[in-house]
Coordinates of C-alpha atoms in Angstrom, one line a residue:
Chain A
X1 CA -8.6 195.3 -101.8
X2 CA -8.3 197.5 -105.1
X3 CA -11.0 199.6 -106.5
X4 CA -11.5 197.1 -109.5
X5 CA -12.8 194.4 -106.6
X6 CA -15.0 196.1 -105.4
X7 CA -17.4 196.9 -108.3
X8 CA -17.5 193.2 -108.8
X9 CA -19.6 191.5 -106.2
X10 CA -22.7 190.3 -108.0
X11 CA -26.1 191.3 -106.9
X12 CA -27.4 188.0 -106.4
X13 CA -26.1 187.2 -103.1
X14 CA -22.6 186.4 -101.7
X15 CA -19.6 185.0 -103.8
X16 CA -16.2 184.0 -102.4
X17 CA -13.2 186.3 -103.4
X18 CA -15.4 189.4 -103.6
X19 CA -14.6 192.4 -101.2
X20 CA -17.9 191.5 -99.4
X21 CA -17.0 188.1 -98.6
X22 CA -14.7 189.2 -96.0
X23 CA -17.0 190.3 -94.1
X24 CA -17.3 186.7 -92.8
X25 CA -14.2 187.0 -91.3
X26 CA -15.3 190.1 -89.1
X27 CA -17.9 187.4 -87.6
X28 CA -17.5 187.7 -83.6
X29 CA -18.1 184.9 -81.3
X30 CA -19.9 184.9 -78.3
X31 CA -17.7 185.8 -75.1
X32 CA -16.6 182.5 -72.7
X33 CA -18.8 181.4 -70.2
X34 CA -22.1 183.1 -72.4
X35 CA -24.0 179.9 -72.4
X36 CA -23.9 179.3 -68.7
X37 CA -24.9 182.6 -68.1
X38 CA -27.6 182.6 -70.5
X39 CA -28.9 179.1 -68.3
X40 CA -28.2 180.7 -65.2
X41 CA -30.7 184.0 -66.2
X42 CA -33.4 181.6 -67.3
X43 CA -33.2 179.8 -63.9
X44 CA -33.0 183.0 -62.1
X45 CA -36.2 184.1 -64.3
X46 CA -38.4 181.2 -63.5
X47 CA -37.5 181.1 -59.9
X48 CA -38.2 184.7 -59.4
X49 CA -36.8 185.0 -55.4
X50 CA -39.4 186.4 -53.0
X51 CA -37.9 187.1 -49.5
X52 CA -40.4 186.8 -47.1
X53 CA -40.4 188.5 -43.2
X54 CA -40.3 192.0 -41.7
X55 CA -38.4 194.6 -43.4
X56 CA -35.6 196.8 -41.4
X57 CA -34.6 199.4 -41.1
X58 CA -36.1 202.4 -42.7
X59 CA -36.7 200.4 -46.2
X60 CA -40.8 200.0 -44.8
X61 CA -41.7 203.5 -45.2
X62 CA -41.6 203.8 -48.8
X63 CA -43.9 200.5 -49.4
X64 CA -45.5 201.6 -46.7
X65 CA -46.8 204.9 -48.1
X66 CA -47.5 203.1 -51.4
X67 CA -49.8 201.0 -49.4
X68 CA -51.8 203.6 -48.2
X69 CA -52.3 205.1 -51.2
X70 CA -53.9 202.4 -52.9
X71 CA -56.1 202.1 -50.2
X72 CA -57.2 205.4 -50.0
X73 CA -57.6 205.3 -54.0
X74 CA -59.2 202.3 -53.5
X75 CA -61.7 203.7 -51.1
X76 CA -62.0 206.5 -53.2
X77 CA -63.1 204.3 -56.3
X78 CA -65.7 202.2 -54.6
X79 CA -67.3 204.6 -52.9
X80 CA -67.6 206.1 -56.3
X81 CA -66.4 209.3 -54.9
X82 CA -63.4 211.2 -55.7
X83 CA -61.6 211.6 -59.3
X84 CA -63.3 207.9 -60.2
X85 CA -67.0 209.3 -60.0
X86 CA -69.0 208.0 -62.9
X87 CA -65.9 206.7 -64.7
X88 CA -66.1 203.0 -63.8
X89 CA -62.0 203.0 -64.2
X90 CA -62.9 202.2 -68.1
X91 CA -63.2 198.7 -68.3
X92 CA -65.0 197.3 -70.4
X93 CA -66.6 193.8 -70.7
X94 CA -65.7 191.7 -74.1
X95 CA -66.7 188.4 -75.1
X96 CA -63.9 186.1 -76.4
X97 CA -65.3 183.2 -79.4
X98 CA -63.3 180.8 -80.5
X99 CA -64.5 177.6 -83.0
X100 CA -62.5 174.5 -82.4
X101 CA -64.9 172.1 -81.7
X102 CA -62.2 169.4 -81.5
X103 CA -59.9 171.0 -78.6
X104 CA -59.6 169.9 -75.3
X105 CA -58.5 173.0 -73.7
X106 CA -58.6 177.0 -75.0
X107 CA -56.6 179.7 -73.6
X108 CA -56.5 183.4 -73.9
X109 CA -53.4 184.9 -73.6
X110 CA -52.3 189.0 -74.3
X111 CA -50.6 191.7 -73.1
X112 CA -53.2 191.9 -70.5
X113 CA -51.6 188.5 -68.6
X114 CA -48.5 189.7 -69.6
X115 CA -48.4 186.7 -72.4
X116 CA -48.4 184.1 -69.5
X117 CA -50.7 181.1 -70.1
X118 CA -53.0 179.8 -67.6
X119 CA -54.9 182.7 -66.2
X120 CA -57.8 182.7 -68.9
X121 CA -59.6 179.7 -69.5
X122 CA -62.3 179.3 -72.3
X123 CA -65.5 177.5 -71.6
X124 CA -66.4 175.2 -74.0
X125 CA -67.4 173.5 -76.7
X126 CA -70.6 174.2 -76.5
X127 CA -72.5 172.3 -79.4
X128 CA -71.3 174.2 -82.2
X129 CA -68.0 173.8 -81.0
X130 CA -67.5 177.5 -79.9
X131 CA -65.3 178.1 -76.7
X132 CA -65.8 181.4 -75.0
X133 CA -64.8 183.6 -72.0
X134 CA -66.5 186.6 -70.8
X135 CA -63.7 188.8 -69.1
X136 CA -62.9 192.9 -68.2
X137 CA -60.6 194.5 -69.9
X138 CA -59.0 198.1 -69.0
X139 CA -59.8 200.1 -72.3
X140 CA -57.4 200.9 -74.8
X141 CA -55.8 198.7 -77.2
X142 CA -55.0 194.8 -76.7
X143 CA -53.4 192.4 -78.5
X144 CA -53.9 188.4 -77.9
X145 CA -54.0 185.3 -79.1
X146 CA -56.0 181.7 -78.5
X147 CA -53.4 178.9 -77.1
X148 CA -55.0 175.8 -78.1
X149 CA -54.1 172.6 -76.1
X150 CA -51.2 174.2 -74.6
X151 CA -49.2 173.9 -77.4
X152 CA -51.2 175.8 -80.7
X153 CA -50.6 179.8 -80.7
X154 CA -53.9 180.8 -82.4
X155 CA -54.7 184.3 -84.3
X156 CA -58.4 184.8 -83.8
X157 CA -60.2 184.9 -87.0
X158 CA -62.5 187.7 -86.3
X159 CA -60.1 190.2 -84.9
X160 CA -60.7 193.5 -86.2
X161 CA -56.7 193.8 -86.7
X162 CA -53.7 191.7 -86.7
X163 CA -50.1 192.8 -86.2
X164 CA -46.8 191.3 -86.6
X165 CA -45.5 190.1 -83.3
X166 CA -41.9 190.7 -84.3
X167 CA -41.5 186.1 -84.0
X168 CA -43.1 185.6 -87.8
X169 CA -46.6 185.5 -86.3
X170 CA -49.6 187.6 -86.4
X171 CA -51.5 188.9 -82.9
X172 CA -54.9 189.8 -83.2
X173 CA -55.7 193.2 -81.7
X174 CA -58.7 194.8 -79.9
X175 CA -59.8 198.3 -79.4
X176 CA -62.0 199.1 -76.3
Chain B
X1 CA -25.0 167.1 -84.1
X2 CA -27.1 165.8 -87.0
X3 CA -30.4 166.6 -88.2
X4 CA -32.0 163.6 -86.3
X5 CA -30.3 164.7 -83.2
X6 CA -30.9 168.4 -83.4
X7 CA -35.0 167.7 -84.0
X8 CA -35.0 165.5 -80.7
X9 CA -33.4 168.8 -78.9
X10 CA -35.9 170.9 -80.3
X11 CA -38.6 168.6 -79.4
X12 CA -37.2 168.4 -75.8
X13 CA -36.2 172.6 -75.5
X14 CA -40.0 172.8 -76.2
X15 CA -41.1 170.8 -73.7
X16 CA -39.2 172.6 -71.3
X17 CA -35.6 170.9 -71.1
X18 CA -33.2 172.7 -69.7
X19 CA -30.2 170.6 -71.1
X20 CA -31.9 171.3 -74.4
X21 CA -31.6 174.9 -73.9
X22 CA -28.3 175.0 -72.8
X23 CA -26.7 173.3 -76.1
X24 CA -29.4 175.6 -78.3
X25 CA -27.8 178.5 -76.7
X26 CA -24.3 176.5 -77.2
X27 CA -24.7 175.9 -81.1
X28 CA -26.5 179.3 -81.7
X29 CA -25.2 181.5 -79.3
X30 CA -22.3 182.6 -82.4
X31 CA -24.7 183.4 -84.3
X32 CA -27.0 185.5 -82.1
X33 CA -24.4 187.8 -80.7
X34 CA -22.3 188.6 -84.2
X35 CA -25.9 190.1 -84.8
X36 CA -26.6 192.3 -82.0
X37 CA -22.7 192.9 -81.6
X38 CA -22.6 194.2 -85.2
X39 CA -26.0 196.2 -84.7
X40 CA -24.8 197.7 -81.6
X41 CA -21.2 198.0 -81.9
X42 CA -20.6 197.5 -78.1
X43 CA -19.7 193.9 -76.5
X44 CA -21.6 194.8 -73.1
X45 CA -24.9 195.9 -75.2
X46 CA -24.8 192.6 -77.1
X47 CA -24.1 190.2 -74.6
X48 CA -27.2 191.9 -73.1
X49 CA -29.8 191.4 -76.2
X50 CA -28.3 188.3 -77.1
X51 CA -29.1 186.9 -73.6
X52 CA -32.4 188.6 -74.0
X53 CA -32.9 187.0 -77.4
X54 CA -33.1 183.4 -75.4
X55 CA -34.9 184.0 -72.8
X56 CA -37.8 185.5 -75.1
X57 CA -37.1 182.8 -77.4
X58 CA -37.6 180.4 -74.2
X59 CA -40.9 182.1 -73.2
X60 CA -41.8 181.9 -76.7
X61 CA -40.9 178.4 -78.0
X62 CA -44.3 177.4 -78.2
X63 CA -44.9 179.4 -80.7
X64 CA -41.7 178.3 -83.1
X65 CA -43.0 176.4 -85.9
X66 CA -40.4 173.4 -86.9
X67 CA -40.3 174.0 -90.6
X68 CA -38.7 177.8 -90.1
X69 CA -35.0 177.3 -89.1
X70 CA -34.5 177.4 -85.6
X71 CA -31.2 179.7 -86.0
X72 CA -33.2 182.2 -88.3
X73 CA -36.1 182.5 -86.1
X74 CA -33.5 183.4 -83.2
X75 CA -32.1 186.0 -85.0
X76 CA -35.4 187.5 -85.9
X77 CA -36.3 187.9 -82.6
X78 CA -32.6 189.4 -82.0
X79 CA -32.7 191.9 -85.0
X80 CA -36.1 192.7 -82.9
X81 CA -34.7 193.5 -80.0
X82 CA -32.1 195.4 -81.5
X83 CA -34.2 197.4 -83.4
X84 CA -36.4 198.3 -80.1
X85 CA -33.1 199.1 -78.2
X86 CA -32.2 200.9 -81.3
X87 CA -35.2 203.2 -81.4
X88 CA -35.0 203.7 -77.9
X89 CA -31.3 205.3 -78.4
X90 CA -32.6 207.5 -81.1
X91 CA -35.5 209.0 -78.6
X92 CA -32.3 210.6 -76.6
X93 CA -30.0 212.0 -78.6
X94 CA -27.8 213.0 -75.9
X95 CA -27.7 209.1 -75.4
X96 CA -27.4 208.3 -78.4
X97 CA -24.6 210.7 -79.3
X98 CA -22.4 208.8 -76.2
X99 CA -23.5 205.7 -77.3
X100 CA -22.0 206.1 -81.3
X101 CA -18.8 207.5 -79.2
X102 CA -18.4 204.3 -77.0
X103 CA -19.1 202.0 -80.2
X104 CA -16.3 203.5 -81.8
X105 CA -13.6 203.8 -79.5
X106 CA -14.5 200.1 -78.3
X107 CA -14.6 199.3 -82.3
X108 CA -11.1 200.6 -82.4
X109 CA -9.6 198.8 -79.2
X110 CA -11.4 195.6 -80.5
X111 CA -9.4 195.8 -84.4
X112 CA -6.0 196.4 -83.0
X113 CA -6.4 193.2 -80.2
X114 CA -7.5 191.0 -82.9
X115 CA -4.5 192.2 -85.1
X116 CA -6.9 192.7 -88.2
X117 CA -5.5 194.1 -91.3
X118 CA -6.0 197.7 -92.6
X119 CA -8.1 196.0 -94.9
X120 CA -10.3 194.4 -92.9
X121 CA -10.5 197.4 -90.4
X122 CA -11.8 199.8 -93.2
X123 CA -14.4 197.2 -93.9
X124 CA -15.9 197.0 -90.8
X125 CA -15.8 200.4 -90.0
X126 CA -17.5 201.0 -93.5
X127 CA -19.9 198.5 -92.1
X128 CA -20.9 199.5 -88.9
X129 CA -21.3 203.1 -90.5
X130 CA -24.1 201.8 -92.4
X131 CA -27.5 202.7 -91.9
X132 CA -29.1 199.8 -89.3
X133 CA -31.6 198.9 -92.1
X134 CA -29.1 198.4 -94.7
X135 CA -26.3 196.6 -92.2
X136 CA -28.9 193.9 -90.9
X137 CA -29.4 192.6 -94.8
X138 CA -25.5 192.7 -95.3
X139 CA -25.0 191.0 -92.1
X140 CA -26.9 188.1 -92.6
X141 CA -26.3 187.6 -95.7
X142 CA -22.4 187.5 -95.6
X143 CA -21.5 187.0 -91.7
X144 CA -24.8 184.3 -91.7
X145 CA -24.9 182.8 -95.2
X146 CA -28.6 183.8 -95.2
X147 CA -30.2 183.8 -99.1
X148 CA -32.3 186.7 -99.8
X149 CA -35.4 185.2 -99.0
X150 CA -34.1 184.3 -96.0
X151 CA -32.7 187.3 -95.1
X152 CA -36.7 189.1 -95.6
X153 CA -38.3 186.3 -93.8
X154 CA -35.9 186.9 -90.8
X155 CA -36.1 190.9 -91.0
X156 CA -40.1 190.8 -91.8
X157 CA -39.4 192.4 -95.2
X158 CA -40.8 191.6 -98.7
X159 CA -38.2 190.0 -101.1
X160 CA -38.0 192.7 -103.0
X161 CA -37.4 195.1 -100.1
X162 CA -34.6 192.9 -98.9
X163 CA -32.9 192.9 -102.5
X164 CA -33.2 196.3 -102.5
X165 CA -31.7 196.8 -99.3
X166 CA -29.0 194.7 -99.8
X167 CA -28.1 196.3 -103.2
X168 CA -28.5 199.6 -101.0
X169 CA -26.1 198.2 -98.6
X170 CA -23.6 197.1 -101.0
X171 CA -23.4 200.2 -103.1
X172 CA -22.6 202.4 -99.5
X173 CA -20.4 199.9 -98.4
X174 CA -18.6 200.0 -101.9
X175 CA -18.7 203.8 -101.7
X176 CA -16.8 204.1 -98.7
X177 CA -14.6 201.4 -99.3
X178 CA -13.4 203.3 -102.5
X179 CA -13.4 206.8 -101.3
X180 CA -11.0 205.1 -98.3
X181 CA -8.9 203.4 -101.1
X182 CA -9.0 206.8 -102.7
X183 CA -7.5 208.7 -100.1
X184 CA -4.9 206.6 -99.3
X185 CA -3.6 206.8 -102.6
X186 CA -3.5 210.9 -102.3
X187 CA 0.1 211.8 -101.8

């Protein structure tokens, strides 16, 4: 590689012989065995194990503890006494349109069902064609999108904002 | 595989196949971990977010639209993830100061197992010197065969933001290739 190569590469994109082009050859290839692994990890994420019975030893105290305090906080916030007085733990209640009179099944998927499908149904169509669901959401700043038929990921039209979800599409985004 | 062929795997990955995923992992997995190998400079790391990369994609595939290359899409979820993992180096600099250390010293074992030339060894360390937003460009472009419009779709940059980048990433990389030529031919 000589100094008068390497103010030749074009701008225009790669061409073979130029000092750049060798930076094909410092492609790596993924270790042995990667696609099994990769297979295994999905099948160990879909069948997340739950082991079921009495814990031993000493490993109950902890989710024991953590037990009690939800229960006490719980107590705490539906009495409405304690740090949750007044507050209503912020939730608010939205109303979720969609118009797609010609669906057979609407979905609402976000952060809030941690982008898993088949927790929030739309009702619908109504005559217009308009699909809605009435849910509460903690407030702060959500973003979703409408899965139509299972199969259609769905910006919604009248979301205030959309962002890039970092896959080439755009979730719409709510602020409560 | 053929184009025919690799549609009907598509079809059938989306419709939950696990077969299907296996050989989409199989012809892309190359591909996918060159990227975050190159962004992260450590073989551990990238085995990491290149597993990561499928398993999102998986969760995800409902979402791919057929007339975006699968391999492209991949690797935009991959430069993703890198770029998260990335920032979340950054926010600890006591991290990220070990981290650059390991990259390099695994860097170096890495060049002299695969017997590469000087040459080739003063490119890629010119490379993986880069700044990540100008390496990314480079890397698809020349280790990926991207075109430039490529290359923005997959990074979510306009066009003109990727030429610029690559021209960016072309003029360091040319920079410190000559200032290494340079000093090798100082007596």
């Amino acid at each position: 590689m000589n100094e008068n190569n390497l103010n030749n590469e074009r701008n225009d994109g790669p061409s073979a012989g130029t000092p750049f082009s060798a930076l094909a050859d410092l492609r790596v290839n993924a270790p042995p065995g990667f696609t099994d692994r990769v297979v295994r990890s999905l099948m160990t994420a879909h069948k997340a194990p739950r082991r079921w019975g009495w814990p031993t030893g000493w490993s109950w105290v902890a989710p024991a503890l953590a037990g009690a305090a939800v229960a006490v906080l719980a107590t705490l916030f539906f009495t409405g006494n304690g740090p949750f007085r007044g507050n209503a733990m912020d939730t608010v209640v939205v109303q979720f349109e969609f118009h797609a009179p010609h669906a057979e099944q609407v979905e609402l998927v976000g952060d809030f069902t941690a982008w898993q499908s088949g927790h929030i149904l739309l009702v619908g169509p109504d005559e217009s064609g308009h699909w809605t669901a009435r849910i509460k959401l903690p407030a702060g700043r959500h973003e979703y999108l409408f899965l139509v038929d299972g199969r259609e990921w769905v910006t919604d039209p009248h979301a205030t904002a959309r962002r890039p979800d970092g896959f080439g599409n755009l979730n719409s985004v709510i602020n409560l | 595989m053929n184009d025919s062929e690799a549609t009907n795997w598509v079809t059938s990955w989306i419709e939950g196949s696990t077969e299907a995923f296996a050989i989409l992992v199989e012809h892309n997995g190359d591909a996918v971990y060159n990227l975050a190998y190159r962004m992260c400079g450590n073989r551990a790391t990238a085995e990491d977010i290149a597993q990561e990369t499928f398993i999102r994609a998986h969760q995800r595939r409902h979402q791919y639209k057929p007339e975006y290359a699968l391999r492209n899409w991949l690797l935009a979820i991959c430069a993703n993830l890198c770029r998260s993992r990335y920032r979340g180096w950054r926010r600890n600099k006591d991290t990220e100061q070990a981290f650059a250390e390991e990259q390099e010293i695994e860097r170096n074992i890495q060049s002299r197992d695969n017997g590469m030339s000087e040459h080739k060894i003063a490119l890629e360390q010119a490379l993986m010197a880069l700044p990540e937003t100008l390496r990314a460009p480079l890397i698809l472009q020349y280790m990926e065969g991207m075109t430039i419009q490529e290359v923005a779709d997959t990074l979510h940059l306009r066009l003109s933001a990727a030429k610029m980048r690559l021209t960016r990433g072309r003029d360091q990389l040319r920079g410190m290739l000559q200032r290494t030529v340079g000093d090798r031919g100082k007596p």
